[in-house]
Short mmCIF file of C-alpha atoms in Angstrom, two decimals:
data_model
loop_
_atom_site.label_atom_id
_atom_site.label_comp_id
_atom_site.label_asym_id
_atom_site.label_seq_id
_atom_site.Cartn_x
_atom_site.Cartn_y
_atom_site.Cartn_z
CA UNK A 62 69.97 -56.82 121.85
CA UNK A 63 69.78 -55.84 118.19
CA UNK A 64 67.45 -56.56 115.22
CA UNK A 65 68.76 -56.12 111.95
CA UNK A 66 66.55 -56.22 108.44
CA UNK A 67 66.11 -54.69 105.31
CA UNK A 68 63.03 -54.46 103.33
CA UNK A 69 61.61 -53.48 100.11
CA UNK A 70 60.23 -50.18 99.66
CA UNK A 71 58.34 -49.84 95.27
CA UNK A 72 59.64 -46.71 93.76
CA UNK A 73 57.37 -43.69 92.85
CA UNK A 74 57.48 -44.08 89.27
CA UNK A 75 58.81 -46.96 87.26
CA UNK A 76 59.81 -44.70 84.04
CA UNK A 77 60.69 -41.50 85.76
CA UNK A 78 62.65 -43.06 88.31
CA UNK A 79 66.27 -42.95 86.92
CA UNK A 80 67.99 -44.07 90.58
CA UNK A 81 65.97 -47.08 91.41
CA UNK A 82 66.73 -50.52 90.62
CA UNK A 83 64.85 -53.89 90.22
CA UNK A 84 64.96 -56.42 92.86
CA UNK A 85 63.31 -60.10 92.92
CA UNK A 86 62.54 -61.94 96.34
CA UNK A 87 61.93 -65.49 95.83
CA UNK A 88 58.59 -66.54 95.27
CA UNK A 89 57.01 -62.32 95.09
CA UNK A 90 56.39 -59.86 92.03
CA UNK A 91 59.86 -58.48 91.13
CA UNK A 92 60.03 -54.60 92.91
CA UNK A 93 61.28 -51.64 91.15
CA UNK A 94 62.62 -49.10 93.88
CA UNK A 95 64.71 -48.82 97.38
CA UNK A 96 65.77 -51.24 100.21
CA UNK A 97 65.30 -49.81 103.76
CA UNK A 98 68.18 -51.45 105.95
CA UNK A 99 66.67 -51.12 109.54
CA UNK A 100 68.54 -51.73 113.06
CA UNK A 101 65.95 -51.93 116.22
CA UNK A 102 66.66 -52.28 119.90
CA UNK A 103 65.62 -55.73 120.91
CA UNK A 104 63.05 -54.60 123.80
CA UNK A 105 61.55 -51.12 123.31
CA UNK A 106 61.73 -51.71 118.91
CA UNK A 107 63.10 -48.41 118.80
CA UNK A 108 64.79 -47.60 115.39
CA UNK A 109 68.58 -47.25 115.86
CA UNK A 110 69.96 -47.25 112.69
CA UNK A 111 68.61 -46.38 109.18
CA UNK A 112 70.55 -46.61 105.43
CA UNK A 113 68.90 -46.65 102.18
CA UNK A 114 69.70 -48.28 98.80
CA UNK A 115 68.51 -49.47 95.69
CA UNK A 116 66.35 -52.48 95.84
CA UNK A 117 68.96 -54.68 94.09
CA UNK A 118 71.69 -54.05 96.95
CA UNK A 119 72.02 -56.88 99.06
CA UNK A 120 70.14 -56.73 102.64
CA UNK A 121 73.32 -57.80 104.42
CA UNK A 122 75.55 -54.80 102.82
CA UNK A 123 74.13 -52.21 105.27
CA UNK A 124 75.32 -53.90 108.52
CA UNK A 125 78.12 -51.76 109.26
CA UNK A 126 76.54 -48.87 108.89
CA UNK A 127 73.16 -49.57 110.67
CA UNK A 128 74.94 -51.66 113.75
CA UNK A 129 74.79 -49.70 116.77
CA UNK A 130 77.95 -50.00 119.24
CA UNK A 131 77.67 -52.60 121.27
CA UNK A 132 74.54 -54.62 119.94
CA UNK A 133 74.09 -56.89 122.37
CA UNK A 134 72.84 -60.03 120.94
CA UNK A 135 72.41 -59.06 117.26
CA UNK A 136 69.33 -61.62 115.66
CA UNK A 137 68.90 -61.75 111.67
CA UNK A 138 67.89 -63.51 109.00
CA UNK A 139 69.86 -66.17 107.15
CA UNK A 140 71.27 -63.19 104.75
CA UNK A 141 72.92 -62.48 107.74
CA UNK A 142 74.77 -65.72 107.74
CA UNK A 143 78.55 -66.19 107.22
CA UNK A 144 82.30 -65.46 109.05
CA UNK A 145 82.14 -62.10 107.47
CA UNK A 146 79.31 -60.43 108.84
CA UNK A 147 79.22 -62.48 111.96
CA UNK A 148 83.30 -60.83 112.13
CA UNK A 149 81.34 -57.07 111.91
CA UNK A 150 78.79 -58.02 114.79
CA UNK A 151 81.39 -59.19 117.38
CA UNK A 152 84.26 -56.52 116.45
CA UNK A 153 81.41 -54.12 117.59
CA UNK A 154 81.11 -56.24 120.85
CA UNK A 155 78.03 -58.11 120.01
CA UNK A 156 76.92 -61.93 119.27
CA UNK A 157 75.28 -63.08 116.07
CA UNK A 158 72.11 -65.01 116.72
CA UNK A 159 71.14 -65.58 112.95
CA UNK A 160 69.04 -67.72 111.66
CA UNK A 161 70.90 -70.44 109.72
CA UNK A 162 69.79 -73.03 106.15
CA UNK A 163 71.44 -76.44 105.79
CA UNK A 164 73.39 -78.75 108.03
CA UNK A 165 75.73 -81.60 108.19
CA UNK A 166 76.45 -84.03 110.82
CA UNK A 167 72.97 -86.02 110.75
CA UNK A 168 69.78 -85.84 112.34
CA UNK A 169 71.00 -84.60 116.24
CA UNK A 170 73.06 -81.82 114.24
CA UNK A 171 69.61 -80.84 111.83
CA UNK A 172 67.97 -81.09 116.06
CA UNK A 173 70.15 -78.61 117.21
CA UNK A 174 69.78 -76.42 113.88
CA UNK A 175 65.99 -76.52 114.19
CA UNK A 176 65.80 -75.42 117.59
CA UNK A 177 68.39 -72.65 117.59
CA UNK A 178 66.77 -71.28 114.43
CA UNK A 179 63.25 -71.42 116.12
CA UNK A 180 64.71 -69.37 119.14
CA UNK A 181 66.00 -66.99 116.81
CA UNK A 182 63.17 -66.59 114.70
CA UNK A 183 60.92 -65.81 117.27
CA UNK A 184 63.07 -62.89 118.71
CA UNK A 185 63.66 -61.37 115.16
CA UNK A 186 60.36 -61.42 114.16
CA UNK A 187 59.70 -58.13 116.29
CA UNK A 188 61.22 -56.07 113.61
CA UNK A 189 58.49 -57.23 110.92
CA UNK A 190 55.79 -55.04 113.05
CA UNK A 191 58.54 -52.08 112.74
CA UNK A 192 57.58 -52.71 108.70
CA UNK A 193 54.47 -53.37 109.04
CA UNK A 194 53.77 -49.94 111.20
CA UNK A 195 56.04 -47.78 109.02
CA UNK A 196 54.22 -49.07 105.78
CA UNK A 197 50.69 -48.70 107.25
CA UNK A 198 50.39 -45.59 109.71
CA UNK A 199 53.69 -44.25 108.10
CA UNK A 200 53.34 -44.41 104.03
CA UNK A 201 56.17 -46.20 103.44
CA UNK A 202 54.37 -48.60 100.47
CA UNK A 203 55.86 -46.65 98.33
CA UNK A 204 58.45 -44.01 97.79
CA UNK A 205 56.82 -39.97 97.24
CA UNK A 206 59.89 -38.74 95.38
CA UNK A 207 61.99 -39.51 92.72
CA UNK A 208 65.80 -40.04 93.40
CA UNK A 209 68.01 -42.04 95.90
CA UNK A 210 68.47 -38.96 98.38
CA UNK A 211 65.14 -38.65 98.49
CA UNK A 212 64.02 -41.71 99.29
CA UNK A 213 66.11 -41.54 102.52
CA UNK A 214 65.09 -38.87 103.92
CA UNK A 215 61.63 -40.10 103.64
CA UNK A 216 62.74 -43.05 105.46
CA UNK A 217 64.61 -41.32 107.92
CA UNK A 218 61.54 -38.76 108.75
CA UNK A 219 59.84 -42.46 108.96
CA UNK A 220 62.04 -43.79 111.67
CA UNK A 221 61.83 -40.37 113.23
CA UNK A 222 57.75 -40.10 113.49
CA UNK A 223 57.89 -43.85 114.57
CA UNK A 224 60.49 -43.33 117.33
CA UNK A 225 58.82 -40.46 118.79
CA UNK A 226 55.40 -41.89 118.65
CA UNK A 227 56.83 -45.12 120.06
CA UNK A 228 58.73 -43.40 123.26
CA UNK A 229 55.62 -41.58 123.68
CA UNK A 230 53.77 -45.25 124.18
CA UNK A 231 57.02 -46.28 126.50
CA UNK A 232 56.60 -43.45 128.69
CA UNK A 233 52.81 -43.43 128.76
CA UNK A 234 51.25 -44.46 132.25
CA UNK A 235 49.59 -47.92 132.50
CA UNK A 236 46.22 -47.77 133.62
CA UNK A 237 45.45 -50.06 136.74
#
């Protein structure tokens, strides 16, 4: 299976920074900088497909671009929702398993909603430690350069450094 995110990466400089945009998220400080859009492979969490934006691009816009070939079982969050994108995950041979808001058809339908979305949520959650790693071991709170091409490569030498550190831990011997 896939994962498929996109998160919010604060721009070097807020003045200087002529490429980056604004971006607000719901109830959190508005950011000025870059969105990350991040596919993962379901089991190992290795990075398969990296794009950057601006931070005012929405997280869904990417999916073409980061979906592997045949995902697999492709889990999101509800900005993956819809015909469209769900269209782009099975003409690549996958399934959408997205989390979904709002139902109609009474309380067995909002049942069935709940428990799907709880199934989902817990598989997709795996790609919030990719975040969390890449923003804590990785220095990915915040952008070093100035400039759109910039900022991708730093997040591509990212997913790069995380990959190879996190094959290294696949491959690694278990100790009895």
């Amino acid at each position: 299976g896939t994962l498929v995110d996109a998160t919010l990466i604060p721009s070097a400089s807020i003045p200087h920074d002529n490429e980056a945009r604004w971006a607000g998220h719901r109830r959190r400080k508005p950011v000025h900088g870059y969105k990350a859009h991040v596919a993962t492979d379901q089991e190992a969490r290795l990075i398969r497909g990296v794009e950057i934006t601006t931070a005012n691009v929405h997280d869904a816009a990417e999916l073409e671009a980061v979906l592997p070939d045949a995902p697999g079982d492709t889990y999101g969050d509800s900005a993956y929702a819809g015909s469209r994108h769900g269209a782009i995950i099975r003409a690549r041979g996958g399934v959408p398993r997205i989390v979904h808001t709002g139902t109609w058809g009474g309380p067995e339908a909002l049942t069935r909603l709940q428990a799907h979305n709880a199934e989902v949520r817990r598989v997709r959650a795996r790609i919030e430690k990719v975040f969390g790693t890449a923003k804590r071991c990785y220095g990915l709170r915040r952008m070093r350069w100035l400039g759109l091409a910039k900022a991708g490569l730093q997040v591509r030498l990212t997913a790069i450094a995380y990959n190879l550190r996190r094959i290294w831990r696949l491959l690694a011997p278990v100790p009895a």
